[in-house]
Amino acid sequence: MSLIVVGSMAFDEIETPFGKSGKIIGGSATFIAWTAANFVQPINQVSVVGSDFPQAELNALAAKGVALDGVQIKKDRPSFYWAGKYHMDMNTRDTLVTELNVLGDFEPVIPDSYQGSEFLVLGNLSPQVQISVINQLKVRPKLIVLDTMNFWMETALDDLKKVLTMVDVLMVNDGEARQLSGEYSLVKAAHKILSMGPRYLIIKKGEHGALLFHENHVFFAPALPLEDVFDPTGAGDTFAGGFIGHLAKTKDISFENMKTAIIVGSAMASFCVEKFGTGRLREITQEDISARLEEFVELVNFDIDLV
Amino acid sequence: MSLIVVGSMAFDEIETPFGKSGKIIGGSATFIAWTAANFVQPINQVSVVGSDFPQAELNALAAKGVALDGVQIKKDRPSFYWAGKYHMDMNTRDTLVTELNVLGDFEPVIPDSYQGSEFLVLGNLSPQVQISVINQLKVRPKLIVLDTMNFWMETALDDLKKVLTMVDVLMVNDGEARQLSGEYSLVKAAHKILSMGPRYLIIKKGEHGALLFHENHVFFAPALPLEDVFDPTGAGDTFAGGFIGHLAKTKDISFENMKTAIIVGSAMASFCVEKFGTGRLREITQEDISARLEEFVELVNFDIDLV
């Protein structure tokens, strides 16, 4: 049931039509860990922070079942910092500030205690770092999930193509799927991307849900229709955390179980957007998660007689 | 099992990135009738055409089980004509020509033979015409479904608000739901619109599926991910035809059965976009429909243990 999570741990500063967050905790690995730890423990975290990263945050993660042996703390250097502003539709945003800081020259080191982990999720980071992690593992995990973004398609396409041949599941959003494949139709895009390496492709469409492609099969998971989306930051990472968390918990990597995992990911993402940053993820209980999953069943379940 | 369909029967001329249709048969009532007749017959059609409308088309509809007693033929006047051009994304289009012609002063007359019909679908037409049809019915149908569009919100809002108090189900797209309610969030928009009269609201999101709202319940039906969308014209009407066709066939207007009806509507709409105009709808068999419904079950069906 062991799961390695690789990604950023950072500071975010977010502005939405609903307000300003101030400087809060963010980062892909942070969101994934807070989410996946509801399903499986320990989370074997791999990341890097500066000396400004609050010890209280590290303690809170440890208390949630997150192992921090693989989290490097760089003395006298600042953590990764991102500031962004969402537009009225909450689907588009402008990046105001990106300061890589300790992430700029991050060289991940996998602790011995993490070796033998069965699941690996590579959160959005440079493909080179992602490759380095895979290469350090003595036994290949049962399932490797990769998240990436358009930035790496534009600046490190060769490395990205290489890491695509090393993973099982790729997660991208619809725009990124189109950019990576050169195809507008998501079905055509999916077929092209599946020929690049991963056996499974998840295309995230934000408020419009997510598609899972595998061979000639396709599965669709909706997003929960919400009164308000308060802050979408980290929703994709939270989705990844729920997805891998469910798979690692059940140890079943069949296509059928991946469908369920995507619903779990969607349910977890629907919590994430209710407050700034990881605020809502820190509060939720197993009962909250079960109730939300029930809402998803209600949302898509129908009876039909196929004669 | 009787169903009255009210709407336009027209000529369309469509340009897409895939080609030009030339002048072909279109109109909301045409798409609804071709679709619903797969589920229930007769379809009691109410519309108006000019002397230029092909007799062969009327014969083809009659052969499909569509009663034409309520279709007025205006001598020496042309049929409604619409020309439009789709953009590369196939989600947006420019109207090039709208010639109302016989539709401009259309006064529907319900034949005696249509009285007592249990289901009524009011395709996109002026709210005044829609009200006139309802007022002519001696017994209120079991279920009245209304389609409308932004044009009527801008030019006939008072009439539209009046007809909203007379119907059971409203169908609009996401942009129209936002316009009608003044709310960006579709959940908030739905609550406002449900307070205007209809007990059920369907929000169509094109390639992103459709939402059904009723009291505090919500159901989501995806659109089938397609390799290519060849021509989206009439997809919304076809969706309406599948929805009402299934309800009229089963005579069950429960919320549970409406969920199934929306899946049927989505399945039928997925055929519509495969060819220009009604081309694909004229070809499909019951076997095609069953196979497509099976694809929808595969698309959204998942197992989950809710503990």
Tab-separated table of C-alpha atoms in Angstrom, chain B:
chain	number	residue	atom	x	y	z
B	1	MET	CA	-48.498	7.592	-26.568
B	2	SER	CA	-49.451	10.637	-28.640
B	3	LEU	CA	-46.954	13.470	-28.975
B	4	ILE	CA	-47.394	16.936	-30.462
B	5	VAL	CA	-44.233	18.515	-31.889
B	6	VAL	CA	-44.266	22.250	-32.620
B	7	GLY	CA	-41.429	24.046	-34.380
B	8	SER	CA	-39.918	25.121	-37.651
B	9	MET	CA	-39.557	23.131	-40.859
B	10	ALA	CA	-37.054	24.910	-42.983
B	11	PHE	CA	-34.106	25.090	-45.318
B	12	ASP	CA	-30.610	25.294	-43.878
B	13	GLU	CA	-27.352	26.045	-45.640
B	14	ILE	CA	-24.341	25.145	-43.539
B	15	GLU	CA	-20.629	25.658	-43.842
B	16	THR	CA	-18.192	23.856	-41.559
B	17	PRO	CA	-14.435	23.291	-41.682
B	18	PHE	CA	-15.359	19.959	-43.317
B	19	GLY	CA	-17.377	21.359	-46.219
B	20	LYS	CA	-20.586	22.967	-47.413
B	21	SER	CA	-24.000	21.393	-47.196
B	22	GLY	CA	-25.775	23.274	-49.975
B	23	LYS	CA	-29.466	23.948	-49.314
B	24	ILE	CA	-30.794	21.106	-47.179
B	25	ILE	CA	-33.795	20.320	-45.009
B	26	GLY	CA	-33.653	21.645	-41.442
B	27	GLY	CA	-35.845	23.177	-38.748
B	28	SER	CA	-36.398	22.360	-35.094
B	29	ALA	CA	-39.612	20.377	-35.650
B	30	THR	CA	-37.976	18.414	-38.460
B	31	PHE	CA	-35.120	17.211	-36.239
B	32	ILE	CA	-37.450	16.484	-33.326
B	33	ALA	CA	-39.850	14.496	-35.515
B	34	TRP	CA	-37.169	12.395	-37.236
B	35	THR	CA	-35.805	11.536	-33.792
B	36	ALA	CA	-38.935	11.033	-31.686
B	37	ALA	CA	-40.595	8.861	-34.359
B	38	ASN	CA	-38.065	6.158	-33.479
B	39	PHE	CA	-39.794	5.837	-30.103
B	40	VAL	CA	-43.447	6.799	-30.523
B	41	GLN	CA	-45.917	7.170	-33.394
B	42	PRO	CA	-47.742	9.077	-34.605
B	43	ILE	CA	-45.880	12.334	-34.159
B	44	ASN	CA	-48.483	15.095	-34.402
B	45	GLN	CA	-46.500	17.756	-36.228
B	46	VAL	CA	-47.361	21.479	-36.051
B	47	SER	CA	-45.419	23.766	-38.361
B	48	VAL	CA	-45.556	25.908	-41.479
B	49	VAL	CA	-43.735	25.597	-44.800
B	50	GLY	CA	-43.766	27.421	-48.110
B	51	SER	CA	-44.649	26.056	-51.512
B	52	ASP	CA	-40.946	25.437	-52.106
B	53	PHE	CA	-40.793	22.738	-49.414
B	54	PRO	CA	-40.277	19.365	-51.161
B	55	GLN	CA	-43.262	17.029	-51.251
B	56	ALA	CA	-40.759	14.166	-51.045
B	57	GLU	CA	-39.679	15.400	-47.611
B	58	LEU	CA	-43.289	15.517	-46.398
B	59	ASN	CA	-43.804	12.006	-47.776
B	60	ALA	CA	-40.677	10.745	-46.021
B	61	LEU	CA	-41.877	12.153	-42.698
B	62	ALA	CA	-45.342	10.653	-43.217
B	63	ALA	CA	-43.740	7.273	-43.934
B	64	LYS	CA	-41.810	7.634	-40.638
B	65	GLY	CA	-45.129	8.002	-38.765
B	66	VAL	CA	-45.402	11.787	-38.675
B	67	ALA	CA	-48.935	13.203	-39.016
B	68	LEU	CA	-48.904	16.389	-41.053
B	69	ASP	CA	-52.461	17.697	-40.533
B	70	GLY	CA	-51.030	20.519	-38.437
B	71	VAL	CA	-48.417	21.544	-41.007
B	72	GLN	CA	-49.630	24.568	-42.976
B	73	ILE	CA	-48.444	24.948	-46.584
B	74	LYS	CA	-48.407	28.596	-47.681
B	75	LYS	CA	-48.859	28.964	-51.435
B	76	ASP	CA	-46.393	31.150	-53.323
B	77	ARG	CA	-44.307	31.940	-50.263
B	78	PRO	CA	-40.883	30.589	-49.379
B	79	SER	CA	-40.040	28.441	-46.347
B	80	PHE	CA	-37.930	29.663	-43.443
B	81	TYR	CA	-34.273	29.799	-44.506
B	82	TRP	CA	-31.157	29.923	-42.350
B	83	ALA	CA	-27.518	29.944	-43.373
B	84	GLY	CA	-24.632	29.660	-40.954
B	85	LYS	CA	-20.927	29.003	-40.745
B	86	TYR	CA	-19.202	27.088	-37.948
B	87	HIS	CA	-15.809	28.012	-36.586
B	88	MET	CA	-12.942	25.551	-36.258
B	89	ASP	CA	-13.978	24.521	-32.716
B	90	MET	CA	-17.502	23.615	-33.989
B	91	ASN	CA	-18.916	25.145	-30.801
B	92	THR	CA	-19.426	28.641	-32.148
B	93	ARG	CA	-21.049	29.760	-35.375
B	94	ASP	CA	-21.959	32.876	-37.299
B	95	THR	CA	-25.430	33.285	-38.738
B	96	LEU	CA	-25.000	34.426	-42.335
B	97	VAL	CA	-28.658	34.684	-43.382
B	98	THR	CA	-32.010	34.444	-41.578
B	99	GLU	CA	-35.128	34.744	-43.744
B	100	LEU	CA	-38.220	34.134	-41.615
B	101	ASN	CA	-40.583	34.024	-44.642
B	102	VAL	CA	-43.658	31.911	-43.739
B	103	LEU	CA	-42.496	31.719	-40.111
B	104	GLY	CA	-42.789	35.496	-39.664
B	105	ASP	CA	-46.574	35.505	-39.272
B	106	PHE	CA	-47.108	31.856	-38.334
B	107	GLU	CA	-50.369	31.250	-36.498
B	108	PRO	CA	-50.460	27.591	-35.488
B	109	VAL	CA	-53.779	25.760	-35.676
B	110	ILE	CA	-54.139	22.530	-33.729
B	111	PRO	CA	-56.217	20.006	-35.707
B	112	ASP	CA	-58.997	18.217	-33.840
B	113	SER	CA	-57.202	14.954	-34.505
B	114	TYR	CA	-54.310	16.138	-32.264
B	115	GLN	CA	-56.544	16.960	-29.260
B	116	GLY	CA	-55.952	14.739	-26.258
B	117	SER	CA	-52.247	14.237	-26.976
B	118	GLU	CA	-50.441	13.410	-23.761
B	119	PHE	CA	-47.071	14.957	-24.570
B	120	LEU	CA	-46.159	18.289	-26.098
B	121	VAL	CA	-42.752	19.554	-27.113
B	122	LEU	CA	-42.513	23.206	-28.095
B	123	GLY	CA	-39.419	23.580	-30.267
B	124	ASN	CA	-37.647	26.890	-30.576
B	125	LEU	CA	-40.199	29.446	-31.868
B	126	SER	CA	-41.578	32.756	-30.602
B	127	PRO	CA	-43.057	32.444	-27.092
B	128	GLN	CA	-46.294	33.886	-28.485
B	129	VAL	CA	-46.667	30.955	-30.876
B	130	GLN	CA	-45.789	28.550	-28.064
B	131	ILE	CA	-48.464	30.103	-25.796
B	132	SER	CA	-51.038	29.947	-28.605
B	133	VAL	CA	-50.473	26.196	-28.978
B	134	ILE	CA	-50.898	25.523	-25.265
B	135	ASN	CA	-54.070	27.626	-25.177
B	136	GLN	CA	-55.603	25.678	-28.058
B	137	LEU	CA	-55.321	22.341	-26.267
B	138	LYS	CA	-58.608	21.316	-24.622
B	139	VAL	CA	-56.878	18.967	-22.174
B	140	ARG	CA	-53.493	19.945	-20.795
B	141	PRO	CA	-50.866	17.400	-21.825
B	142	LYS	CA	-49.263	15.264	-19.125
B	143	LEU	CA	-45.918	16.897	-19.864
B	144	ILE	CA	-44.986	20.064	-21.753
B	145	VAL	CA	-41.351	20.570	-22.778
B	146	LEU	CA	-40.186	23.978	-23.957
B	147	ASP	CA	-37.096	24.844	-25.955
B	148	THR	CA	-36.123	28.481	-26.442
B	149	MET	CA	-33.066	30.629	-27.163
B	150	ASN	CA	-31.328	33.888	-26.318
B	151	PHE	CA	-33.053	35.692	-29.216
B	152	TRP	CA	-36.416	35.492	-27.383
B	153	MET	CA	-34.827	36.618	-24.106
B	154	GLU	CA	-33.727	39.758	-25.911
B	155	THR	CA	-36.867	40.445	-27.953
B	156	ALA	CA	-39.833	38.855	-26.122
B	157	LEU	CA	-38.862	38.415	-22.488
B	158	ASP	CA	-42.341	39.089	-21.078
B	159	ASP	CA	-43.949	36.483	-23.342
B	160	LEU	CA	-41.136	34.078	-22.553
B	161	LYS	CA	-41.649	34.535	-18.801
B	162	LYS	CA	-45.356	33.884	-19.318
B	163	VAL	CA	-44.827	30.632	-21.222
B	164	LEU	CA	-42.327	29.517	-18.564
B	165	THR	CA	-45.211	29.433	-16.059
B	166	MET	CA	-47.167	27.137	-18.386
B	167	VAL	CA	-44.630	24.344	-18.986
B	168	ASP	CA	-43.037	21.481	-17.049
B	169	VAL	CA	-39.561	21.217	-18.560
B	170	LEU	CA	-37.376	24.000	-19.946
B	171	MET	CA	-34.386	23.276	-22.176
B	172	VAL	CA	-31.732	25.931	-22.744
B	173	ASN	CA	-27.993	25.954	-23.276
B	174	ASP	CA	-25.512	27.126	-20.636
B	175	GLY	CA	-25.129	30.622	-22.054
B	176	GLU	CA	-28.899	31.049	-22.206
B	177	ALA	CA	-29.344	29.792	-18.628
B	178	ARG	CA	-26.839	32.426	-17.502
B	179	GLN	CA	-28.555	35.131	-19.544
B	180	LEU	CA	-32.042	34.259	-18.313
B	181	SER	CA	-31.007	34.104	-14.644
B	182	GLY	CA	-28.243	36.674	-14.456
B	183	GLU	CA	-26.174	34.076	-12.567
B	184	TYR	CA	-22.816	32.713	-13.734
B	185	SER	CA	-22.913	29.562	-11.602
B	186	LEU	CA	-25.167	27.052	-13.363
B	187	VAL	CA	-26.366	25.717	-10.007
B	188	LYS	CA	-27.488	29.189	-8.952
B	189	ALA	CA	-28.915	29.837	-12.416
B	190	ALA	CA	-30.913	26.617	-12.187
B	191	HIS	CA	-32.439	27.529	-8.829
B	192	LYS	CA	-33.540	30.914	-10.154
B	193	ILE	CA	-35.004	29.481	-13.353
B	194	LEU	CA	-36.874	26.751	-11.472
B	195	SER	CA	-38.532	29.552	-9.478
B	196	MET	CA	-39.840	31.047	-12.756
B	197	GLY	CA	-42.211	28.170	-13.462
B	198	PRO	CA	-40.792	24.939	-14.887
B	199	ARG	CA	-40.384	22.057	-12.433
B	200	TYR	CA	-37.521	20.616	-14.458
B	201	LEU	CA	-34.648	22.399	-16.135
B	202	ILE	CA	-32.260	20.906	-18.658
B	203	ILE	CA	-29.081	22.862	-19.345
B	204	LYS	CA	-27.403	21.709	-22.560
B	205	LYS	CA	-23.622	22.136	-22.683
B	206	GLY	CA	-22.975	20.799	-26.201
B	207	GLU	CA	-19.872	18.604	-26.238
B	208	HIS	CA	-19.764	18.910	-22.434
B	209	GLY	CA	-23.079	17.091	-21.924
B	210	ALA	CA	-26.288	18.150	-20.222
B	211	LEU	CA	-27.550	18.760	-16.691
B	212	LEU	CA	-31.051	18.023	-15.411
B	213	PHE	CA	-32.209	20.004	-12.366
B	214	HIS	CA	-35.319	19.275	-10.308
B	215	GLU	CA	-35.903	20.621	-6.806
B	216	ASN	CA	-32.582	19.941	-5.082
B	217	HIS	CA	-31.606	17.079	-7.383
B	218	VAL	CA	-29.177	17.195	-10.244
B	219	PHE	CA	-28.319	14.618	-12.891
B	220	PHE	CA	-25.582	14.795	-15.486
B	221	ALA	CA	-25.456	13.145	-18.910
B	222	PRO	CA	-22.214	13.329	-20.876
B	223	ALA	CA	-21.921	13.834	-24.595
B	224	LEU	CA	-20.270	10.915	-26.364
B	225	PRO	CA	-16.633	11.785	-27.134
B	226	LEU	CA	-16.463	11.679	-30.938
B	227	GLU	CA	-13.559	11.539	-33.388
B	228	ASP	CA	-15.191	14.292	-35.399
B	229	VAL	CA	-18.230	16.501	-35.059
B	230	PHE	CA	-19.250	16.955	-38.679
B	231	ASP	CA	-22.236	19.308	-38.260
B	232	PRO	CA	-23.763	20.278	-34.885
B	233	THR	CA	-26.862	21.871	-36.486
B	234	GLY	CA	-29.998	20.370	-34.964
B	235	ALA	CA	-28.181	18.496	-32.199
B	236	GLY	CA	-30.174	20.335	-29.522
B	237	ASP	CA	-33.475	19.582	-31.277
B	238	THR	CA	-32.447	15.968	-31.730
B	239	PHE	CA	-31.634	15.799	-28.019
B	240	ALA	CA	-35.141	17.138	-27.313
B	241	GLY	CA	-36.647	14.566	-29.693
B	242	GLY	CA	-34.898	11.667	-27.985
B	243	PHE	CA	-35.827	12.995	-24.541
B	244	ILE	CA	-39.538	13.430	-25.254
B	245	GLY	CA	-39.635	10.318	-27.442
B	246	HIS	CA	-38.442	8.118	-24.594
B	247	LEU	CA	-40.861	9.724	-22.109
B	248	ALA	CA	-43.815	9.421	-24.495
B	249	LYS	CA	-42.946	5.799	-25.233
B	250	THR	CA	-42.664	4.816	-21.572
B	251	LYS	CA	-45.403	7.216	-20.341
B	252	ASP	CA	-43.346	7.604	-17.177
B	253	ILE	CA	-42.547	11.202	-16.224
B	254	SER	CA	-40.734	10.463	-12.959
B	255	PHE	CA	-37.369	12.119	-12.300
B	256	GLU	CA	-35.737	8.676	-12.507
B	257	ASN	CA	-37.114	8.095	-15.989
B	258	MET	CA	-36.160	11.610	-17.065
B	259	LYS	CA	-32.548	10.659	-16.321
B	260	THR	CA	-32.843	7.789	-18.776
B	261	ALA	CA	-34.595	10.101	-21.260
B	262	ILE	CA	-31.654	12.504	-21.147
B	263	ILE	CA	-29.258	9.682	-21.906
B	264	VAL	CA	-31.484	8.706	-24.852
B	265	GLY	CA	-31.477	12.349	-26.004
B	266	SER	CA	-27.678	12.476	-25.744
B	267	ALA	CA	-27.359	9.238	-27.710
B	268	MET	CA	-29.615	10.537	-30.482
B	269	ALA	CA	-27.730	13.849	-30.614
B	270	SER	CA	-24.484	11.924	-31.062
B	271	PHE	CA	-25.890	10.538	-34.329
B	272	CYS	CA	-27.116	13.923	-35.525
B	273	VAL	CA	-23.654	15.500	-35.618
B	274	GLU	CA	-22.176	12.720	-37.785
B	275	LYS	CA	-23.588	14.089	-41.068
B	276	PHE	CA	-25.041	17.305	-42.452
B	277	GLY	CA	-28.598	18.084	-41.386
B	278	THR	CA	-30.914	15.145	-40.838
B	279	GLY	CA	-28.735	12.877	-43.007
B	280	ARG	CA	-27.660	10.488	-40.275
B	281	LEU	CA	-31.041	10.487	-38.488
B	282	ARG	CA	-32.712	9.169	-41.660
B	283	GLU	CA	-30.411	6.155	-41.771
B	284	ILE	CA	-30.273	4.859	-38.223
B	285	THR	CA	-31.965	1.652	-37.114
B	286	GLN	CA	-33.201	0.429	-33.745
B	287	GLU	CA	-30.012	-1.651	-33.605
B	288	ASP	CA	-27.895	1.473	-34.097
B	289	ILE	CA	-29.779	3.178	-31.272
B	290	SER	CA	-29.366	0.219	-28.909
B	291	ALA	CA	-25.654	-0.021	-29.655
B	292	ARG	CA	-25.193	3.699	-29.024
B	293	LEU	CA	-27.075	3.493	-25.727
B	294	GLU	CA	-24.755	0.652	-24.735
B	295	GLU	CA	-21.801	2.967	-25.420
B	296	PHE	CA	-23.301	5.491	-22.998
B	297	VAL	CA	-23.639	2.866	-20.299
B	298	GLU	CA	-19.956	1.958	-20.820
B	299	LEU	CA	-19.021	5.625	-20.782
B	300	VAL	CA	-20.386	6.453	-17.339
B	301	ASN	CA	-20.944	3.190	-15.505
B	302	PHE	CA	-18.756	2.509	-12.470
B	303	ASP	CA	-18.801	0.398	-9.334
B	304	ILE	CA	-18.189	1.876	-5.955
B	305	ASP	CA	-18.518	0.581	-2.415
B	306	LEU	CA	-20.094	3.258	-0.300
B	307	VAL	CA	-19.290	2.258	3.241
